[in-house]
């Protein structure tokens, strides 16, 4: 069962690759059927596993060793599948959303000439993601980590005729590599401190290593804190946290199903999974956790401020994703890992739903993504309209939709943490929740309501998506509606048996226990600001339509700042990209060309040549030249002799 | 075991092909066809023989195997002595693997003087194999320098427009190193009366003498690696060399430096190697960052890959001079992986050059190129990852700053390779005849398929490569261990005492972490895990209690 859940996507990927290798398009149909069928099977298997391991607890967590991978000295690593409560949740999320996206893509990509390849890449991504979450050691995790990065690169750049897509793909990969750089250093530090890279061995040794100090870049650090920081740098890259987030909005250049699967539901949550998986380490690294809380809180807030100004429907959702990831991190930062995982779980459903719904809108609007050229279409695509409402209600945290349970738990946990960073995160989160509701309904009103702003040709074409696209939407909508019911397992009374030993929380850090004791207003505030945000959006975009432009005009400075995404891209261009190319050119032309070659081979060669030219000139062949030289020479010798002889007193 | 002189047969088998080619007569076309076929058959047969030899190779032994010894200059105690161990056998295999690929790759692109071209390649193969098999220093030197001659000819005759400049530059650089190495060899011979490498590897040469001799050898190896700042011959040589020339240059010739370090510098001059290790670190880190940045700025595909080679070789030198099992394994693996991947990248470039110097998206070609591009970037699951990972893992235990700086090369590497790929595969059409570009044909798939297989095999099951090389590498480690130990103690004599005390304390408190205070070099230990003695002092250094 475990094997099918993990390897079915790999088989689908390889088979689709064979179909895609052929020049004709005959194999595309079978490739689509095959990959989708295998994903359905994998999704069912992972549902069963989830039930057995987490809910019913009839199956004990286990690690299946496949075969030896790397052995070098004391380092010994296996390919293995670790199935515990944490990975079972992830496997379920990945396979379920991936299955929906696979099927949806059959409809969404039906015009494309490389549909088989698209399915192949989707399956490849799924497999890499499964390897990531079922890893039992750091290096296989890294394999999955980079594997999903490559799949993401391939899929963002899938429409390679668009230059912007190619650029976005490269940006995504390179920015992620910066995160991976931190992750890799963290892994090296783990090996140096613990002498092993297996999760179980390392986690067991953490408590005893609590106050070990290690050297890093010439400074002394607490080993666990250092490791916590370095690993989190990796998580920041993959989960688009503030500082390493610039790739995520650009990644929207990829086809919309890709955005739903990779850049909303699964890959970008890998960082959250990493922190949850490393809970035995982070529990002993309070400083690293505080850092995570602050970064998460800032990300949630900053992303929300950007989202309210954007006009591209996908970018709004992308910034929303970034913001929600921030929530997950500041939950993990106060040791509420299970709340973070719960939000990851619910978010996967409603955010994939929103993206696929947006895809359905884009599909209906003849590939238009700018909300300024939409409007007045809710009657034409009623199904899409309804699922977008469901997704948005879940995102805004309106009860009884899924997001309400998870988001509230996170905010309450931060309040209950009674720490400065916890409160900071709480207020950032409240503000972001208000903005979230605002931009969600801004999106809905701008897209579906008002007068149609698209031209007549497009409007005549608006149509509901085919069944193959709406059925996956229905499944995801069911998740967005009902996933909240699992709250009792994820963060409620049954959480002990639900998570087993897969998440470790020190007793004094158990904030989920304390959330029952926080004041009533702190519990109600998230929902309250959510509803306020919806009402404000209604006011701005339905009642008084001149308001947004007026506000943007009144606060043009700050609006511009938000609209230009806090100038992160411009900043990075100035301080990193342009200098790198400039330096590269300088080192090449000046360093290699002028200095090394100039003094090295070319210099030597030209010196020798110049010397020989001079020597050559001496040999003129005229006897009087030689005679003259001889006389000069003799005179010189005699002079020297006389001079020295005189000096030495002869 | 194999009883006949298989190594000599292997080394000189390509020469038999050369001999045959010398007698080929007829009109130009017949000669060309016969030359191609003969060269391919010969190289394939050589490859088969090397595989046969590998099957008889004992991967658990650290000793030289298939040793043959014949008196060569009997009065002078200089012998013809060949043998292979876990280090050299992989280079032998790499050479025999790449030669037929090179010959296949030149099938259509070389049109004039085909016979001479094939002779050069077979001669080159003999020289490479001889170099990797030689166990006598004199013999090693002859082959080591002999490699240059056919390479020089290949670049100078079948190269591009500036081939003569490139060939001379290549020659000038390598000549300088060779002269100094020869002087060092002569000194060794005069002083110790032997040129047998295993014997030399057991001598106790005074440390100050080691330092001079080590530098002389470095002059030669550094150029071959190539290390910064003696790398500038490589981009020019690659740009001007014919595709197959680039392949063998990147695939095998660049490994001669790293092989030289492992075979000669470390075992013969352990004290000097330890003494100079920080310098090598410094130059390697510069190489990684500097050449990665330069690669970003390149417009020429071949030049870009050449610069990326320098960066990748920087990892090799870091791994070797980290002097622990992880670093050694990583360096070896990185060399083998780079041998396959960069060779394949040059072949990918060659495919484009063959097709009227054009570019247009061709799906199969794009896929093949993608695989090697990702392997070059060091994607886990491909061969490129294992080498980089182990090198950095090994280096981290020695110096975190070096590791962090070198790891930036991984980020830059992703940037310049993806940027290259974008421009080559997705770039806009520059010339109109591009549209005529055909996708890869059967011959090209036959070239690339084994290489793709190898890239994934090495990435997914690298143990099959690291296991047989571990004993031989362990022997080298054992040789340098006392010198490293001494250096560490000399560096912090007071701190060492303090650490020993603390370590004792630590050992009581932390049963999970290995901190046995006794870190004496264990000669009796099986060669498999000598790095234990290596890591112990490092670990203790890291673990100070507050």
Short mmCIF file of N, CA and C in Angstrom, two decimals, chain A residues 21-23 67-75 77 79 121 139 142-143 146-147 150 153-154 157 160 163 166-167 169-170 173-174 177-178 181 185 187-189 191-195 197 205 208-209 211-218 220 222 226 230 580-581 583-585 587-588 591-592 596-597 600-602 605, chain B residues 165 169 172-173 228-229 231-232 236 290 293-294 296-298 303 307 325-326 329 361 364 367-368 370 373-374 377-381 385-386 389-390 392-393 396-397 400-401 403-404 407-408 410-412 414-415 418-419 421-422 426 445 459-463 466 509-510 512-513 531-532 535 539 542-546:
data_model
loop_
_atom_site.label_atom_id
_atom_site.label_comp_id
_atom_site.label_asym_id
_atom_site.label_seq_id
_atom_site.Cartn_x
_atom_site.Cartn_y
_atom_site.Cartn_z
N UNK A 21 8.00 11.20 -25.65
CA UNK A 21 9.23 11.14 -26.44
C UNK A 21 8.92 11.01 -27.93
N UNK A 22 7.78 10.32 -28.22
CA UNK A 22 7.42 10.12 -29.63
C UNK A 22 7.04 11.45 -30.27
N UNK A 23 7.21 11.51 -31.57
CA UNK A 23 6.96 12.77 -32.25
C UNK A 23 5.48 13.05 -32.45
N UNK A 67 17.05 0.64 -0.38
CA UNK A 67 18.42 0.15 -0.57
C UNK A 67 19.41 1.24 -0.20
N UNK A 68 20.66 0.80 -0.12
CA UNK A 68 21.71 1.72 0.31
C UNK A 68 21.92 2.81 -0.73
N UNK A 69 22.12 4.04 -0.27
CA UNK A 69 22.32 5.14 -1.21
C UNK A 69 23.77 5.62 -1.16
N UNK A 70 24.10 6.34 -0.13
CA UNK A 70 25.46 6.88 -0.03
C UNK A 70 26.13 6.26 1.18
N UNK A 71 27.31 5.70 0.97
CA UNK A 71 28.09 5.34 2.15
C UNK A 71 29.50 5.84 1.95
N UNK A 72 29.91 6.64 2.88
CA UNK A 72 31.24 7.24 2.80
C UNK A 72 31.73 7.42 4.21
N UNK A 73 32.73 6.63 4.59
CA UNK A 73 33.21 6.72 5.96
C UNK A 73 32.11 6.37 6.93
N UNK A 74 31.87 7.25 7.90
CA UNK A 74 30.84 6.97 8.89
C UNK A 74 29.45 7.33 8.40
N UNK A 75 29.39 7.99 7.27
CA UNK A 75 28.08 8.37 6.72
C UNK A 75 27.46 7.19 5.99
N UNK A 77 23.72 6.19 4.33
CA UNK A 77 22.35 6.64 4.06
C UNK A 77 21.63 5.64 3.18
N UNK A 79 17.98 4.80 0.86
CA UNK A 79 16.69 5.24 0.32
C UNK A 79 15.64 4.56 1.17
N UNK A 121 5.49 15.80 -16.13
CA UNK A 121 6.09 16.70 -15.16
C UNK A 121 5.28 16.75 -13.87
N UNK A 139 19.21 13.70 3.81
CA UNK A 139 19.67 13.82 2.44
C UNK A 139 18.59 13.41 1.45
N UNK A 142 16.53 16.24 1.17
CA UNK A 142 17.14 17.21 0.26
C UNK A 142 16.91 16.81 -1.19
N UNK A 143 16.94 15.51 -1.44
CA UNK A 143 16.64 15.01 -2.78
C UNK A 143 15.25 15.44 -3.22
N UNK A 146 15.05 19.34 -3.68
CA UNK A 146 15.54 19.86 -4.95
C UNK A 146 14.74 19.28 -6.11
N UNK A 147 14.25 18.06 -5.93
CA UNK A 147 13.45 17.44 -6.99
C UNK A 147 12.19 18.25 -7.27
N UNK A 150 13.10 21.31 -9.18
CA UNK A 150 13.29 21.12 -10.61
C UNK A 150 11.94 20.99 -11.32
N UNK A 153 10.58 24.27 -11.64
CA UNK A 153 11.28 24.99 -12.71
C UNK A 153 10.74 24.58 -14.09
N UNK A 154 10.59 23.28 -14.27
CA UNK A 154 10.12 22.79 -15.56
C UNK A 154 8.69 23.26 -15.84
N UNK A 157 8.28 27.12 -16.42
CA UNK A 157 8.74 27.46 -17.76
C UNK A 157 8.11 26.61 -18.85
N UNK A 160 7.48 27.75 -22.86
CA UNK A 160 8.80 28.37 -22.99
C UNK A 160 8.86 29.39 -24.11
N UNK A 163 9.05 34.60 -22.91
CA UNK A 163 10.32 34.89 -22.25
C UNK A 163 10.13 35.09 -20.76
N UNK A 166 10.29 31.83 -18.93
CA UNK A 166 11.65 31.33 -18.74
C UNK A 166 12.36 32.05 -17.62
N UNK A 167 12.19 33.37 -17.61
CA UNK A 167 12.84 34.15 -16.57
C UNK A 167 12.33 33.76 -15.20
N UNK A 169 11.04 30.96 -14.31
CA UNK A 169 11.50 29.62 -13.95
C UNK A 169 12.91 29.67 -13.38
N UNK A 170 13.77 30.42 -14.05
CA UNK A 170 15.16 30.51 -13.57
C UNK A 170 15.20 31.19 -12.21
N UNK A 173 14.20 28.84 -9.48
CA UNK A 173 15.22 27.83 -9.15
C UNK A 173 16.39 28.46 -8.40
N UNK A 174 16.82 29.61 -8.87
CA UNK A 174 18.01 30.20 -8.26
C UNK A 174 17.71 30.72 -6.86
N UNK A 177 17.64 27.95 -4.67
CA UNK A 177 18.98 27.46 -4.39
C UNK A 177 19.64 28.22 -3.24
N UNK A 178 19.30 29.50 -3.12
CA UNK A 178 19.85 30.26 -2.00
C UNK A 178 19.33 29.66 -0.70
N UNK A 181 21.03 26.42 -0.08
CA UNK A 181 22.38 26.67 0.41
C UNK A 181 22.37 26.64 1.94
N UNK A 185 23.97 23.68 4.42
CA UNK A 185 24.90 23.97 5.52
C UNK A 185 24.33 23.43 6.83
N UNK A 187 22.49 20.82 7.12
CA UNK A 187 22.69 19.37 7.10
C UNK A 187 24.14 19.03 7.46
N UNK A 188 25.08 19.81 6.93
CA UNK A 188 26.49 19.55 7.27
C UNK A 188 26.71 19.73 8.77
N UNK A 189 26.08 20.78 9.30
CA UNK A 189 26.23 21.03 10.74
C UNK A 189 25.65 19.88 11.54
N UNK A 191 25.49 16.78 10.65
CA UNK A 191 26.40 15.64 10.57
C UNK A 191 27.61 15.86 11.48
N UNK A 192 28.10 17.08 11.51
CA UNK A 192 29.27 17.34 12.33
C UNK A 192 28.94 17.20 13.81
N UNK A 193 27.77 17.65 14.20
CA UNK A 193 27.42 17.62 15.63
C UNK A 193 26.97 16.23 16.06
N UNK A 194 26.17 15.59 15.21
CA UNK A 194 25.57 14.32 15.63
C UNK A 194 26.24 13.09 15.01
N UNK A 195 27.02 13.28 13.99
CA UNK A 195 27.68 12.14 13.36
C UNK A 195 26.75 11.23 12.61
N UNK A 197 22.97 11.31 9.88
CA UNK A 197 21.97 12.13 9.20
C UNK A 197 20.61 11.46 9.19
N UNK A 205 19.35 12.26 19.93
CA UNK A 205 20.53 12.83 20.56
C UNK A 205 20.39 14.31 20.88
N UNK A 208 20.52 15.73 24.69
CA UNK A 208 21.84 15.66 25.32
C UNK A 208 22.82 16.63 24.69
N UNK A 209 22.50 17.15 23.54
CA UNK A 209 23.42 18.04 22.82
C UNK A 209 23.03 19.49 23.03
N UNK A 211 23.52 22.01 24.97
CA UNK A 211 24.38 23.19 25.15
C UNK A 211 25.74 23.04 24.49
N UNK A 212 25.80 22.25 23.44
CA UNK A 212 27.05 22.15 22.70
C UNK A 212 27.25 23.42 21.88
N UNK A 213 28.51 23.86 21.84
CA UNK A 213 28.83 25.07 21.08
C UNK A 213 29.68 24.69 19.89
N UNK A 214 29.35 25.22 18.74
CA UNK A 214 30.15 24.92 17.54
C UNK A 214 30.61 26.22 16.89
N UNK A 215 31.66 26.05 16.10
CA UNK A 215 32.20 27.19 15.38
C UNK A 215 31.56 27.25 14.02
N UNK A 216 31.15 28.44 13.60
CA UNK A 216 30.63 28.61 12.25
C UNK A 216 31.05 29.98 11.74
N UNK A 217 31.74 29.99 10.62
CA UNK A 217 32.26 31.23 10.04
C UNK A 217 33.05 32.03 11.07
N UNK A 218 33.82 31.30 11.88
CA UNK A 218 34.69 31.97 12.83
C UNK A 218 34.01 32.42 14.10
N UNK A 220 31.29 31.52 17.47
CA UNK A 220 30.80 30.40 18.28
C UNK A 220 29.28 30.48 18.40
N UNK A 222 25.55 28.23 19.61
CA UNK A 222 24.93 27.04 20.16
C UNK A 222 24.54 26.14 18.98
N UNK A 226 22.04 27.08 15.87
CA UNK A 226 22.63 27.27 14.54
C UNK A 226 21.94 26.37 13.52
N UNK A 230 19.85 27.54 10.18
CA UNK A 230 20.26 27.16 8.83
C UNK A 230 19.16 26.39 8.12
N UNK A 580 26.53 40.90 -9.89
CA UNK A 580 27.12 39.60 -10.24
C UNK A 580 27.56 39.59 -11.70
N UNK A 581 26.68 40.07 -12.56
CA UNK A 581 27.05 40.05 -13.98
C UNK A 581 28.19 41.04 -14.24
N UNK A 583 30.50 41.98 -12.13
CA UNK A 583 31.73 41.41 -11.59
C UNK A 583 32.23 40.29 -12.49
N UNK A 584 31.31 39.48 -12.97
CA UNK A 584 31.69 38.39 -13.86
C UNK A 584 32.41 38.92 -15.09
N UNK A 585 31.85 39.98 -15.65
CA UNK A 585 32.48 40.56 -16.84
C UNK A 585 33.84 41.13 -16.52
N UNK A 587 35.87 40.36 -14.02
CA UNK A 587 36.85 39.31 -13.71
C UNK A 587 37.32 38.64 -14.99
N UNK A 588 36.41 38.49 -15.90
CA UNK A 588 36.75 37.82 -17.15
C UNK A 588 37.71 38.68 -17.98
N UNK A 591 40.44 40.41 -15.06
CA UNK A 591 41.14 39.41 -14.26
C UNK A 591 41.84 38.38 -15.13
N UNK A 592 41.06 37.70 -15.96
CA UNK A 592 41.64 36.66 -16.80
C UNK A 592 42.42 37.26 -17.95
N UNK A 596 45.94 38.00 -15.70
CA UNK A 596 46.56 36.67 -15.72
C UNK A 596 47.22 36.40 -17.07
N UNK A 597 46.45 36.59 -18.13
CA UNK A 597 47.07 36.34 -19.44
C UNK A 597 48.11 37.40 -19.77
N UNK A 600 50.93 36.53 -17.66
CA UNK A 600 51.24 35.11 -17.84
C UNK A 600 51.67 34.80 -19.25
N UNK A 601 50.96 33.90 -19.90
CA UNK A 601 51.41 33.40 -21.20
C UNK A 601 51.59 34.49 -22.26
N UNK A 602 50.61 35.38 -22.38
CA UNK A 602 50.76 36.39 -23.42
C UNK A 602 51.92 37.31 -23.10
N UNK A 605 55.12 35.52 -23.72
CA UNK A 605 55.33 35.36 -25.16
C UNK A 605 55.76 36.68 -25.80
N UNK B 165 47.03 29.66 -31.54
CA UNK B 165 47.21 30.42 -30.29
C UNK B 165 46.85 29.55 -29.09
N UNK B 169 49.24 28.21 -26.09
CA UNK B 169 48.96 28.62 -24.71
C UNK B 169 48.89 27.39 -23.81
N UNK B 172 52.40 26.06 -23.39
CA UNK B 172 53.25 26.89 -22.54
C UNK B 172 52.97 26.63 -21.07
N UNK B 173 51.67 26.66 -20.73
CA UNK B 173 51.28 26.44 -19.34
C UNK B 173 51.79 25.10 -18.84
N UNK B 228 42.83 28.02 -10.13
CA UNK B 228 43.04 29.44 -10.30
C UNK B 228 44.42 29.78 -9.76
N UNK B 229 45.25 30.61 -10.30
CA UNK B 229 45.04 31.43 -11.49
C UNK B 229 45.72 30.87 -12.75
N UNK B 231 44.40 28.87 -14.91
CA UNK B 231 43.31 28.19 -15.61
C UNK B 231 43.04 28.77 -17.00
N UNK B 232 43.67 29.87 -17.35
CA UNK B 232 43.19 30.60 -18.54
C UNK B 232 43.45 29.85 -19.84
N UNK B 236 40.28 28.80 -23.67
CA UNK B 236 40.74 28.91 -25.05
C UNK B 236 40.88 27.56 -25.71
N UNK B 290 35.12 32.85 -8.36
CA UNK B 290 35.61 33.65 -9.48
C UNK B 290 35.13 33.09 -10.81
N UNK B 293 31.38 33.33 -11.41
CA UNK B 293 30.96 34.67 -11.83
C UNK B 293 31.34 34.91 -13.29
N UNK B 294 32.55 34.49 -13.65
CA UNK B 294 32.97 34.69 -15.03
C UNK B 294 32.06 33.90 -15.97
N UNK B 296 29.00 33.33 -15.64
CA UNK B 296 27.75 34.07 -15.82
C UNK B 296 27.84 35.03 -17.00
N UNK B 297 29.03 35.58 -17.20
CA UNK B 297 29.18 36.64 -18.19
C UNK B 297 29.49 36.11 -19.59
N UNK B 298 29.60 34.79 -19.73
CA UNK B 298 30.05 34.26 -21.02
C UNK B 298 28.94 34.25 -22.07
N UNK B 303 32.95 28.22 -23.85
CA UNK B 303 33.70 28.95 -22.83
C UNK B 303 32.99 28.85 -21.49
N UNK B 307 34.57 27.33 -18.10
CA UNK B 307 34.69 28.01 -16.81
C UNK B 307 33.98 27.23 -15.71
N UNK B 325 37.57 11.01 4.90
CA UNK B 325 36.98 10.05 3.97
C UNK B 325 35.88 10.69 3.11
N UNK B 326 35.05 11.53 3.73
CA UNK B 326 33.99 12.18 2.96
C UNK B 326 34.57 13.04 1.86
N UNK B 329 36.15 10.76 -0.90
CA UNK B 329 35.11 10.13 -1.70
C UNK B 329 34.46 11.15 -2.61
N UNK B 361 14.39 24.99 -30.84
CA UNK B 361 13.95 23.98 -29.90
C UNK B 361 13.67 22.67 -30.61
N UNK B 364 13.77 16.36 -28.27
CA UNK B 364 14.62 15.29 -27.72
C UNK B 364 15.96 15.84 -27.29
N UNK B 367 15.63 17.64 -24.11
CA UNK B 367 15.54 16.76 -22.95
C UNK B 367 16.91 16.25 -22.54
N UNK B 368 17.69 15.81 -23.54
CA UNK B 368 19.01 15.27 -23.24
C UNK B 368 19.89 16.34 -22.59
N UNK B 370 18.90 18.88 -21.03
CA UNK B 370 18.36 19.16 -19.70
C UNK B 370 18.94 18.24 -18.65
N UNK B 373 22.46 19.21 -17.97
CA UNK B 373 22.49 20.52 -17.33
C UNK B 373 22.17 20.36 -15.85
N UNK B 374 21.14 19.57 -15.56
CA UNK B 374 20.76 19.40 -14.15
C UNK B 374 21.83 18.62 -13.39
N UNK B 377 24.42 20.99 -12.47
CA UNK B 377 23.97 21.87 -11.39
C UNK B 377 24.02 21.13 -10.05
N UNK B 378 24.14 19.81 -10.10
CA UNK B 378 24.24 19.04 -8.86
C UNK B 378 22.90 18.68 -8.29
N UNK B 379 21.99 18.30 -9.14
CA UNK B 379 20.67 17.89 -8.66
C UNK B 379 20.76 16.53 -7.98
N UNK B 380 20.21 16.40 -6.78
CA UNK B 380 20.23 15.08 -6.14
C UNK B 380 19.52 14.05 -7.01
N UNK B 381 20.08 12.86 -7.04
CA UNK B 381 19.56 11.84 -7.94
C UNK B 381 20.41 11.70 -9.17
N UNK B 385 25.39 15.56 -7.80
CA UNK B 385 25.08 15.88 -6.41
C UNK B 385 26.03 15.19 -5.44
N UNK B 386 26.26 13.90 -5.67
CA UNK B 386 27.00 13.11 -4.69
C UNK B 386 28.37 13.71 -4.44
N UNK B 389 28.14 17.12 -2.66
CA UNK B 389 27.64 16.94 -1.30
C UNK B 389 28.73 16.38 -0.39
N UNK B 390 29.40 15.32 -0.85
CA UNK B 390 30.42 14.71 0.00
C UNK B 390 31.60 15.64 0.20
N UNK B 392 31.58 18.92 0.23
CA UNK B 392 31.22 19.97 1.17
C UNK B 392 31.03 19.40 2.58
N UNK B 393 30.48 18.20 2.65
CA UNK B 393 30.31 17.56 3.96
C UNK B 393 31.68 17.34 4.60
N UNK B 396 33.25 20.73 5.57
CA UNK B 396 32.61 21.39 6.70
C UNK B 396 33.25 20.98 8.01
N UNK B 397 33.70 19.73 8.07
CA UNK B 397 34.31 19.24 9.30
C UNK B 397 35.67 19.87 9.54
N UNK B 400 34.44 25.63 8.27
CA UNK B 400 33.08 25.99 7.89
C UNK B 400 33.05 27.18 6.93
N UNK B 401 34.00 28.08 7.07
CA UNK B 401 34.01 29.26 6.21
C UNK B 401 34.27 28.86 4.77
N UNK B 403 33.65 26.06 3.46
CA UNK B 403 32.48 25.34 2.96
C UNK B 403 31.38 26.31 2.54
N UNK B 404 31.13 27.30 3.41
CA UNK B 404 30.06 28.23 3.10
C UNK B 404 30.39 29.01 1.83
N UNK B 407 30.07 26.76 -1.15
CA UNK B 407 28.68 26.41 -1.43
C UNK B 407 27.96 27.51 -2.21
N UNK B 408 28.47 28.74 -2.12
CA UNK B 408 27.86 29.77 -2.96
C UNK B 408 28.03 29.43 -4.43
N UNK B 410 27.47 26.70 -5.67
CA UNK B 410 26.32 25.87 -6.06
C UNK B 410 25.17 26.76 -6.52
N UNK B 411 25.00 27.88 -5.82
CA UNK B 411 23.94 28.82 -6.22
C UNK B 411 24.29 29.45 -7.56
N UNK B 412 25.52 29.93 -7.67
CA UNK B 412 25.93 30.56 -8.92
C UNK B 412 25.89 29.55 -10.06
N UNK B 414 23.87 27.10 -10.47
CA UNK B 414 22.49 26.99 -10.96
C UNK B 414 22.18 28.18 -11.86
N UNK B 415 22.63 29.36 -11.45
CA UNK B 415 22.31 30.55 -12.24
C UNK B 415 22.91 30.47 -13.64
N UNK B 418 21.39 27.45 -15.85
CA UNK B 418 20.02 27.65 -16.30
C UNK B 418 19.96 28.79 -17.33
N UNK B 419 20.78 29.79 -17.10
CA UNK B 419 20.81 30.91 -18.02
C UNK B 419 21.32 30.44 -19.39
N UNK B 421 21.10 27.37 -20.50
CA UNK B 421 20.08 26.50 -21.10
C UNK B 421 18.98 27.33 -21.73
N UNK B 422 18.60 28.37 -21.04
CA UNK B 422 17.54 29.23 -21.57
C UNK B 422 17.95 29.83 -22.91
N UNK B 426 15.77 27.81 -25.40
CA UNK B 426 14.55 28.61 -25.54
C UNK B 426 14.80 29.93 -26.25
N UNK B 445 21.87 9.43 -30.26
CA UNK B 445 21.20 8.80 -29.12
C UNK B 445 22.07 7.68 -28.57
N UNK B 459 24.06 8.61 -9.52
CA UNK B 459 23.31 9.45 -8.59
C UNK B 459 22.43 8.66 -7.64
N UNK B 460 21.93 7.53 -8.12
CA UNK B 460 20.96 6.79 -7.31
C UNK B 460 21.63 5.66 -6.52
N UNK B 461 22.67 5.10 -7.10
CA UNK B 461 23.34 4.02 -6.39
C UNK B 461 24.85 4.25 -6.37
N UNK B 462 25.27 5.35 -5.76
CA UNK B 462 26.69 5.69 -5.79
C UNK B 462 27.56 4.73 -4.98
N UNK B 463 26.94 3.97 -4.09
CA UNK B 463 27.74 3.07 -3.27
C UNK B 463 28.53 2.10 -4.13
N UNK B 466 31.62 4.13 -4.68
CA UNK B 466 32.44 4.55 -3.54
C UNK B 466 33.04 3.36 -2.79
N UNK B 509 28.82 12.98 30.06
CA UNK B 509 27.47 13.54 29.98
C UNK B 509 26.71 13.13 28.73
N UNK B 510 27.45 12.91 27.68
CA UNK B 510 26.77 12.67 26.41
C UNK B 510 27.12 11.32 25.84
N UNK B 512 25.56 9.76 23.71
CA UNK B 512 25.15 9.64 22.31
C UNK B 512 26.22 10.11 21.35
N UNK B 513 27.10 10.96 21.82
CA UNK B 513 28.07 11.54 20.91
C UNK B 513 29.43 10.90 21.15
N UNK B 531 39.18 7.43 8.80
CA UNK B 531 38.83 8.83 9.02
C UNK B 531 38.36 9.05 10.44
N UNK B 532 38.10 7.96 11.14
CA UNK B 532 37.70 8.10 12.53
C UNK B 532 38.77 8.88 13.29
N UNK B 535 38.51 12.52 12.41
CA UNK B 535 37.42 13.39 12.82
C UNK B 535 37.43 13.67 14.30
N UNK B 539 36.07 16.99 16.00
CA UNK B 539 34.81 17.00 16.74
C UNK B 539 35.01 17.64 18.09
N UNK B 542 35.06 21.17 18.14
CA UNK B 542 33.76 21.79 18.02
C UNK B 542 32.97 21.78 19.32
N UNK B 543 33.30 20.87 20.20
CA UNK B 543 32.39 20.71 21.34
C UNK B 543 32.99 21.25 22.61
N UNK B 544 32.80 22.50 22.80
CA UNK B 544 33.25 23.09 24.05
C UNK B 544 32.02 23.37 24.88
N UNK B 545 32.15 23.11 26.14
CA UNK B 545 31.02 23.47 26.98
C UNK B 545 31.11 24.92 27.35
N UNK B 546 29.95 25.48 27.55
CA UNK B 546 29.93 26.90 27.95
C UNK B 546 30.51 27.02 29.36
#
